């Protein structure tokens, strides 16, 4: 598969002429959802879920479908009957030729005084795991972990320990839209050989629009 970063938490996966987009939110590139054959959304927060972009993608391609949790599906299912699917922990399904597993149930704690929303992560083709806004351990081997490096709900020590527990071959940075250029340098150093170590995992950051093969 080809993996393309589309800003912040959004990635596009492409294989055999089919495109799967995960979390085309308001912080991702304007064309993040354009041309998608299938769409996955991990939760309802605006940096992951942009209703306008999803509607435009579903309207542009009558065969495109969306898989997400109820809080998002309920906002779109009426306009696209039969094309918006509600999924949760333990579900498996095929989306535009991609095999997908759902893992996790809740968003990470931002603060005890703030209510937790639901959140579901997705393993695609048994290899790429996007956890959304949670440090969910998928309970299976994955080759590529889309690593949420910076958020109001995490700290660096947790990120290191999360990579060590999942033990992917590679960790690709996502959820990095709030970092400055200096911040990216700091995270790159600390997740590299100069940092505390993340086992045998190779860390990489893609700039928006950049692609890699996974």
PDB file of C-alpha atoms in Angstrom:
ATOM      1  CA  UNK A   1       0.000   0.000   0.000  1.00  0.00           C
ATOM      2  CA  UNK A   2       0.948   3.608  -0.450  1.00  0.00           C
ATOM      3  CA  UNK A   3       0.407   5.764   2.628  1.00  0.00           C
ATOM      4  CA  UNK A   4       0.085   9.527   2.161  1.00  0.00           C
ATOM      5  CA  UNK A   5      -0.055  12.017   5.019  1.00  0.00           C
ATOM      6  CA  UNK A   6      -2.818  14.570   4.537  1.00  0.00           C
ATOM      7  CA  UNK A   7      -2.135  16.774   7.522  1.00  0.00           C
ATOM      8  CA  UNK A   8      -2.599  16.320  11.272  1.00  0.00           C
ATOM      9  CA  UNK A   9      -4.411  12.989  11.888  1.00  0.00           C
ATOM     10  CA  UNK A  10      -5.451  12.203   8.301  1.00  0.00           C
ATOM     11  CA  UNK A  11      -3.879   9.593   6.027  1.00  0.00           C
ATOM     12  CA  UNK A  12      -4.787   8.156   2.617  1.00  0.00           C
ATOM     13  CA  UNK A  13      -4.073   4.514   1.827  1.00  0.00           C
ATOM     14  CA  UNK A  14      -4.005   3.466  -1.820  1.00  0.00           C
ATOM     15  CA  UNK A  15      -3.702   0.046  -3.430  1.00  0.00           C
ATOM     16  CA  UNK A  16      -4.797  -1.373  -6.781  1.00  0.00           C
ATOM     17  CA  UNK A  17      -6.429   1.898  -7.748  1.00  0.00           C
ATOM     18  CA  UNK A  18      -8.601   2.102  -4.609  1.00  0.00           C
ATOM     19  CA  UNK A  19      -8.310   4.800  -1.935  1.00  0.00           C
ATOM     20  CA  UNK A  20      -9.179   4.627   1.755  1.00  0.00           C
ATOM     21  CA  UNK A  21      -9.087   7.853   3.807  1.00  0.00           C
ATOM     22  CA  UNK A  22      -8.926   7.948   7.602  1.00  0.00           C
ATOM     23  CA  UNK A  23      -9.921  11.020   9.643  1.00  0.00           C
ATOM     24  CA  UNK A  24     -10.187  13.856   7.107  1.00  0.00           C
ATOM     25  CA  UNK A  25     -10.771  16.513   9.752  1.00  0.00           C
ATOM     26  CA  UNK A  26     -10.668  20.291   9.793  1.00  0.00           C
ATOM     27  CA  UNK A  27      -6.895  20.389  10.412  1.00  0.00           C
ATOM     28  CA  UNK A  28      -6.058  18.186   7.414  1.00  0.00           C
ATOM     29  CA  UNK A  29      -5.470  19.348   3.849  1.00  0.00           C
ATOM     30  CA  UNK A  30      -8.486  20.720   2.004  1.00  0.00           C
ATOM     31  CA  UNK A  31      -8.532  17.838  -0.507  1.00  0.00           C
ATOM     32  CA  UNK A  32      -7.984  15.138   2.128  1.00  0.00           C
ATOM     33  CA  UNK A  33     -11.245  13.290   1.444  1.00  0.00           C
ATOM     34  CA  UNK A  34     -11.492  14.002  -2.283  1.00  0.00           C
ATOM     35  CA  UNK A  35     -11.639  10.914  -4.486  1.00  0.00           C
ATOM     36  CA  UNK A  36     -12.033   8.452  -1.614  1.00  0.00           C
ATOM     37  CA  UNK A  37     -13.639   5.083  -2.280  1.00  0.00           C
ATOM     38  CA  UNK A  38     -13.980   4.435   1.456  1.00  0.00           C
ATOM     39  CA  UNK A  39     -13.758   6.647   4.533  1.00  0.00           C
ATOM     40  CA  UNK A  40     -13.071   5.801   8.177  1.00  0.00           C
ATOM     41  CA  UNK A  41     -13.568   8.242  11.071  1.00  0.00           C
ATOM     42  CA  UNK A  42     -12.307   7.433  14.554  1.00  0.00           C
ATOM     43  CA  UNK A  43     -14.406   9.937  16.536  1.00  0.00           C
ATOM     44  CA  UNK A  44     -16.384  13.155  16.509  1.00  0.00           C
ATOM     45  CA  UNK A  45     -13.784  15.826  17.335  1.00  0.00           C
ATOM     46  CA  UNK A  46     -13.386  18.434  14.629  1.00  0.00           C
ATOM     47  CA  UNK A  47      -9.714  17.686  13.922  1.00  0.00           C
ATOM     48  CA  UNK A  48     -10.795  14.165  12.863  1.00  0.00           C
ATOM     49  CA  UNK A  49     -14.352  14.711  11.647  1.00  0.00           C
ATOM     50  CA  UNK A  50     -15.272  17.447   9.170  1.00  0.00           C
ATOM     51  CA  UNK A  51     -18.876  16.915   8.127  1.00  0.00           C
ATOM     52  CA  UNK A  52     -18.593  19.137   5.069  1.00  0.00           C
ATOM     53  CA  UNK A  53     -15.616  17.265   3.654  1.00  0.00           C
ATOM     54  CA  UNK A  54     -17.264  13.900   4.219  1.00  0.00           C
ATOM     55  CA  UNK A  55     -20.494  15.022   2.566  1.00  0.00           C
ATOM     56  CA  UNK A  56     -18.585  16.374  -0.425  1.00  0.00           C
ATOM     57  CA  UNK A  57     -16.659  13.112  -0.841  1.00  0.00           C
ATOM     58  CA  UNK A  58     -19.798  10.974  -0.572  1.00  0.00           C
ATOM     59  CA  UNK A  59     -21.682  13.210  -3.001  1.00  0.00           C
ATOM     60  CA  UNK A  60     -18.831  13.186  -5.537  1.00  0.00           C
ATOM     61  CA  UNK A  61     -18.612   9.372  -5.613  1.00  0.00           C
ATOM     62  CA  UNK A  62     -21.943   7.555  -5.398  1.00  0.00           C
ATOM     63  CA  UNK A  63     -20.118   4.298  -4.608  1.00  0.00           C
ATOM     64  CA  UNK A  64     -18.098   5.722  -1.690  1.00  0.00           C
ATOM     65  CA  UNK A  65     -19.007   4.553   1.820  1.00  0.00           C
ATOM     66  CA  UNK A  66     -18.213   5.601   5.390  1.00  0.00           C
ATOM     67  CA  UNK A  67     -17.488   3.433   8.429  1.00  0.00           C
ATOM     68  CA  UNK A  68     -17.473   5.111  11.847  1.00  0.00           C
ATOM     69  CA  UNK A  69     -18.938   5.042  15.341  1.00  0.00           C
ATOM     70  CA  UNK A  70     -22.518   6.050  16.154  1.00  0.00           C
ATOM     71  CA  UNK A  71     -21.775   9.633  17.207  1.00  0.00           C
ATOM     72  CA  UNK A  72     -20.573  10.420  13.679  1.00  0.00           C
ATOM     73  CA  UNK A  73     -22.770   8.022  11.717  1.00  0.00           C
ATOM     74  CA  UNK A  74     -25.941   9.511  13.184  1.00  0.00           C
ATOM     75  CA  UNK A  75     -25.073  12.893  11.637  1.00  0.00           C
ATOM     76  CA  UNK A  76     -24.706  11.521   8.094  1.00  0.00           C
ATOM     77  CA  UNK A  77     -26.689   8.311   7.711  1.00  0.00           C
ATOM     78  CA  UNK A  78     -29.944  10.077   6.843  1.00  0.00           C
ATOM     79  CA  UNK A  79     -28.409  11.831   3.854  1.00  0.00           C
ATOM     80  CA  UNK A  80     -26.634   8.717   2.527  1.00  0.00           C
ATOM     81  CA  UNK A  81     -28.870   5.702   3.241  1.00  0.00           C
ATOM     82  CA  UNK A  82     -27.076   2.388   3.121  1.00  0.00           C
ATOM     83  CA  UNK A  83     -23.658   4.021   2.732  1.00  0.00           C
ATOM     84  CA  UNK A  84     -22.856   5.015   6.335  1.00  0.00           C
ATOM     85  CA  UNK A  85     -22.006   2.081   8.586  1.00  0.00           C
ATOM     86  CA  UNK A  86     -21.813   2.095  12.386  1.00  0.00           C
ATOM     87  CA  UNK A  87     -18.952   0.011  13.772  1.00  0.00           C
ATOM     88  CA  UNK A  88     -17.306  -0.594  17.129  1.00  0.00           C
ATOM     89  CA  UNK A  89     -14.765  -2.657  19.015  1.00  0.00           C
ATOM     90  CA  UNK A  90     -14.356  -6.151  17.607  1.00  0.00           C
ATOM     91  CA  UNK A  91     -16.043  -5.497  14.269  1.00  0.00           C
ATOM     92  CA  UNK A  92     -14.382  -6.549  11.022  1.00  0.00           C
ATOM     93  CA  UNK A  93     -15.411  -5.435   7.558  1.00  0.00           C
ATOM     94  CA  UNK A  94     -14.234  -4.863   3.995  1.00  0.00           C
ATOM     95  CA  UNK A  95     -14.071  -1.260   2.798  1.00  0.00           C
ATOM     96  CA  UNK A  96     -13.335  -0.768  -0.918  1.00  0.00           C
ATOM     97  CA  UNK A  97     -11.163  -3.882  -0.931  1.00  0.00           C
ATOM     98  CA  UNK A  98      -9.326  -3.063   2.317  1.00  0.00           C
ATOM     99  CA  UNK A  99      -9.774  -5.463   5.229  1.00  0.00           C
ATOM    100  CA  UNK A 100     -10.455  -3.499   8.425  1.00  0.00           C
ATOM    101  CA  UNK A 101     -10.626  -4.383  12.131  1.00  0.00           C
ATOM    102  CA  UNK A 102     -12.044  -2.036  14.802  1.00  0.00           C
ATOM    103  CA  UNK A 103     -10.205  -1.698  18.130  1.00  0.00           C
ATOM    104  CA  UNK A 104     -10.866   0.383  21.230  1.00  0.00           C
ATOM    105  CA  UNK A 105     -13.889   2.159  22.674  1.00  0.00           C
ATOM    106  CA  UNK A 106     -13.057   5.487  24.350  1.00  0.00           C
ATOM    107  CA  UNK A 107     -11.116   8.673  23.699  1.00  0.00           C
ATOM    108  CA  UNK A 108      -8.140   9.225  25.994  1.00  0.00           C
ATOM    109  CA  UNK A 109      -8.757  11.356  29.095  1.00  0.00           C
ATOM    110  CA  UNK A 110      -8.131  15.046  28.398  1.00  0.00           C
ATOM    111  CA  UNK A 111      -9.105  16.102  31.939  1.00  0.00           C
ATOM    112  CA  UNK A 112     -11.267  14.335  34.540  1.00  0.00           C
ATOM    113  CA  UNK A 113     -13.751  17.225  34.380  1.00  0.00           C
ATOM    114  CA  UNK A 114     -14.313  16.753  30.632  1.00  0.00           C
ATOM    115  CA  UNK A 115     -16.611  13.959  29.428  1.00  0.00           C
ATOM    116  CA  UNK A 116     -14.953  11.229  27.363  1.00  0.00           C
ATOM    117  CA  UNK A 117     -16.349  10.619  23.900  1.00  0.00           C
ATOM    118  CA  UNK A 118     -16.243   7.296  22.099  1.00  0.00           C
ATOM    119  CA  UNK A 119     -13.264   6.495  19.883  1.00  0.00           C
ATOM    120  CA  UNK A 120     -12.467   3.534  17.665  1.00  0.00           C
ATOM    121  CA  UNK A 121      -9.134   2.665  16.060  1.00  0.00           C
ATOM    122  CA  UNK A 122      -8.716   0.821  12.773  1.00  0.00           C
ATOM    123  CA  UNK A 123      -6.246  -1.854  11.642  1.00  0.00           C
ATOM    124  CA  UNK A 124      -6.129  -1.887   7.834  1.00  0.00           C
ATOM    125  CA  UNK A 125      -5.068  -5.002   5.924  1.00  0.00           C
ATOM    126  CA  UNK A 126      -3.558  -6.429   9.083  1.00  0.00           C
ATOM    127  CA  UNK A 127      -0.698  -3.951   8.920  1.00  0.00           C
ATOM    128  CA  UNK A 128      -1.539  -0.258   9.460  1.00  0.00           C
ATOM    129  CA  UNK A 129      -3.094   0.816  12.774  1.00  0.00           C
ATOM    130  CA  UNK A 130      -4.679   4.233  13.317  1.00  0.00           C
ATOM    131  CA  UNK A 131      -5.717   4.461  17.001  1.00  0.00           C
ATOM    132  CA  UNK A 132      -7.504   7.804  16.733  1.00  0.00           C
ATOM    133  CA  UNK A 133      -7.261   9.749  20.000  1.00  0.00           C
ATOM    134  CA  UNK A 134      -6.323   6.899  22.298  1.00  0.00           C
ATOM    135  CA  UNK A 135      -3.297   4.787  23.082  1.00  0.00           C
ATOM    136  CA  UNK A 136      -5.143   1.568  22.276  1.00  0.00           C
ATOM    137  CA  UNK A 137      -2.996  -1.554  22.074  1.00  0.00           C
ATOM    138  CA  UNK A 138      -4.484  -3.611  19.234  1.00  0.00           C
ATOM    139  CA  UNK A 139      -3.607  -6.983  20.745  1.00  0.00           C
ATOM    140  CA  UNK A 140      -2.034  -8.165  17.498  1.00  0.00           C
ATOM    141  CA  UNK A 141       1.105  -7.460  15.491  1.00  0.00           C
ATOM    142  CA  UNK A 142       1.051  -4.464  13.171  1.00  0.00           C
ATOM    143  CA  UNK A 143       3.758  -3.308  10.831  1.00  0.00           C
ATOM    144  CA  UNK A 144       2.904   0.395  10.874  1.00  0.00           C
ATOM    145  CA  UNK A 145       1.597   2.331  13.861  1.00  0.00           C
ATOM    146  CA  UNK A 146       0.188   5.776  13.126  1.00  0.00           C
ATOM    147  CA  UNK A 147       1.487   7.404  16.278  1.00  0.00           C
ATOM    148  CA  UNK A 148      -0.390  10.370  17.825  1.00  0.00           C
ATOM    149  CA  UNK A 149       2.696  12.242  18.931  1.00  0.00           C
ATOM    150  CA  UNK A 150       1.207  15.447  20.352  1.00  0.00           C
ATOM    151  CA  UNK A 151      -2.192  16.177  21.874  1.00  0.00           C
ATOM    152  CA  UNK A 152      -3.829  17.799  24.914  1.00  0.00           C
ATOM    153  CA  UNK A 153      -4.365  14.286  26.253  1.00  0.00           C
ATOM    154  CA  UNK A 154      -0.863  12.815  26.111  1.00  0.00           C
ATOM    155  CA  UNK A 155       2.720  13.323  27.178  1.00  0.00           C
ATOM    156  CA  UNK A 156       5.988  12.137  25.679  1.00  0.00           C
ATOM    157  CA  UNK A 157       6.658   9.361  28.207  1.00  0.00           C
ATOM    158  CA  UNK A 158       3.299   7.780  27.360  1.00  0.00           C
ATOM    159  CA  UNK A 159       4.096   7.873  23.651  1.00  0.00           C
ATOM    160  CA  UNK A 160       7.411   6.095  24.152  1.00  0.00           C
ATOM    161  CA  UNK A 161       5.828   3.414  26.329  1.00  0.00           C
ATOM    162  CA  UNK A 162       2.995   2.981  23.829  1.00  0.00           C
ATOM    163  CA  UNK A 163       5.394   2.282  20.959  1.00  0.00           C
ATOM    164  CA  UNK A 164       7.340  -0.126  23.137  1.00  0.00           C
ATOM    165  CA  UNK A 165       4.145  -2.031  23.970  1.00  0.00           C
ATOM    166  CA  UNK A 166       2.751  -2.202  20.419  1.00  0.00           C
ATOM    167  CA  UNK A 167       6.199  -2.974  18.937  1.00  0.00           C
ATOM    168  CA  UNK A 168       5.507  -2.083  15.296  1.00  0.00           C
ATOM    169  CA  UNK A 169       8.184  -2.158  12.632  1.00  0.00           C
ATOM    170  CA  UNK A 170       7.652   1.542  12.052  1.00  0.00           C
ATOM    171  CA  UNK A 171       5.839   4.424  13.744  1.00  0.00           C
ATOM    172  CA  UNK A 172       4.637   7.244  11.505  1.00  0.00           C
ATOM    173  CA  UNK A 173       3.715  10.521  13.183  1.00  0.00           C
ATOM    174  CA  UNK A 174       0.111  11.685  13.140  1.00  0.00           C
ATOM    175  CA  UNK A 175      -1.793  14.125  15.352  1.00  0.00           C
ATOM    176  CA  UNK A 176       1.030  16.623  14.960  1.00  0.00           C
ATOM    177  CA  UNK A 177      -0.837  19.641  13.591  1.00  0.00           C
ATOM    178  CA  UNK A 178      -0.315  21.698  16.735  1.00  0.00           C
ATOM    179  CA  UNK A 179       3.489  21.357  16.653  1.00  0.00           C
ATOM    180  CA  UNK A 180       5.791  24.080  15.359  1.00  0.00           C
ATOM    181  CA  UNK A 181       8.832  23.269  13.226  1.00  0.00           C
ATOM    182  CA  UNK A 182      10.918  23.371  16.399  1.00  0.00           C
ATOM    183  CA  UNK A 183       8.500  20.951  18.058  1.00  0.00           C
ATOM    184  CA  UNK A 184       8.872  18.491  15.188  1.00  0.00           C
ATOM    185  CA  UNK A 185      12.652  18.602  15.598  1.00  0.00           C
ATOM    186  CA  UNK A 186      12.360  17.894  19.322  1.00  0.00           C
ATOM    187  CA  UNK A 187      10.017  14.944  18.809  1.00  0.00           C
ATOM    188  CA  UNK A 188      12.160  13.600  15.984  1.00  0.00           C
ATOM    189  CA  UNK A 189      15.256  13.690  18.181  1.00  0.00           C
ATOM    190  CA  UNK A 190      13.544  12.160  21.217  1.00  0.00           C
ATOM    191  CA  UNK A 191      11.951   9.363  19.185  1.00  0.00           C
ATOM    192  CA  UNK A 192      15.253   8.678  17.420  1.00  0.00           C
ATOM    193  CA  UNK A 193      18.621   7.293  18.570  1.00  0.00           C
ATOM    194  CA  UNK A 194      19.212  10.259  20.904  1.00  0.00           C
ATOM    195  CA  UNK A 195      16.053   9.559  22.872  1.00  0.00           C
ATOM    196  CA  UNK A 196      15.228   6.927  25.489  1.00  0.00           C
ATOM    197  CA  UNK A 197      14.650   4.280  22.822  1.00  0.00           C
ATOM    198  CA  UNK A 198      11.593   2.714  21.231  1.00  0.00           C
ATOM    199  CA  UNK A 199      12.965  -0.781  20.726  1.00  0.00           C
ATOM    200  CA  UNK A 200      13.379  -1.909  17.146  1.00  0.00           C
ATOM    201  CA  UNK A 201      10.766   0.513  15.821  1.00  0.00           C
ATOM    202  CA  UNK A 202      11.793   3.039  13.176  1.00  0.00           C
ATOM    203  CA  UNK A 203      10.196   6.473  13.645  1.00  0.00           C
ATOM    204  CA  UNK A 204       9.313   8.692  10.688  1.00  0.00           C
ATOM    205  CA  UNK A 205       7.461  11.906  10.099  1.00  0.00           C
ATOM    206  CA  UNK A 206       5.818  12.676   6.761  1.00  0.00           C
ATOM    207  CA  UNK A 207       5.044  16.260   5.810  1.00  0.00           C
ATOM    208  CA  UNK A 208       1.545  16.819   4.393  1.00  0.00           C
ATOM    209  CA  UNK A 209       1.397  15.387   0.872  1.00  0.00           C
ATOM    210  CA  UNK A 210       4.383  13.096   1.358  1.00  0.00           C
ATOM    211  CA  UNK A 211       3.982   9.358   0.739  1.00  0.00           C
ATOM    212  CA  UNK A 212       5.670   6.111   1.688  1.00  0.00           C
ATOM    213  CA  UNK A 213       5.136   2.439   0.911  1.00  0.00           C
ATOM    214  CA  UNK A 214       3.954   0.227   3.769  1.00  0.00           C
TER     215      UNK A 214
END
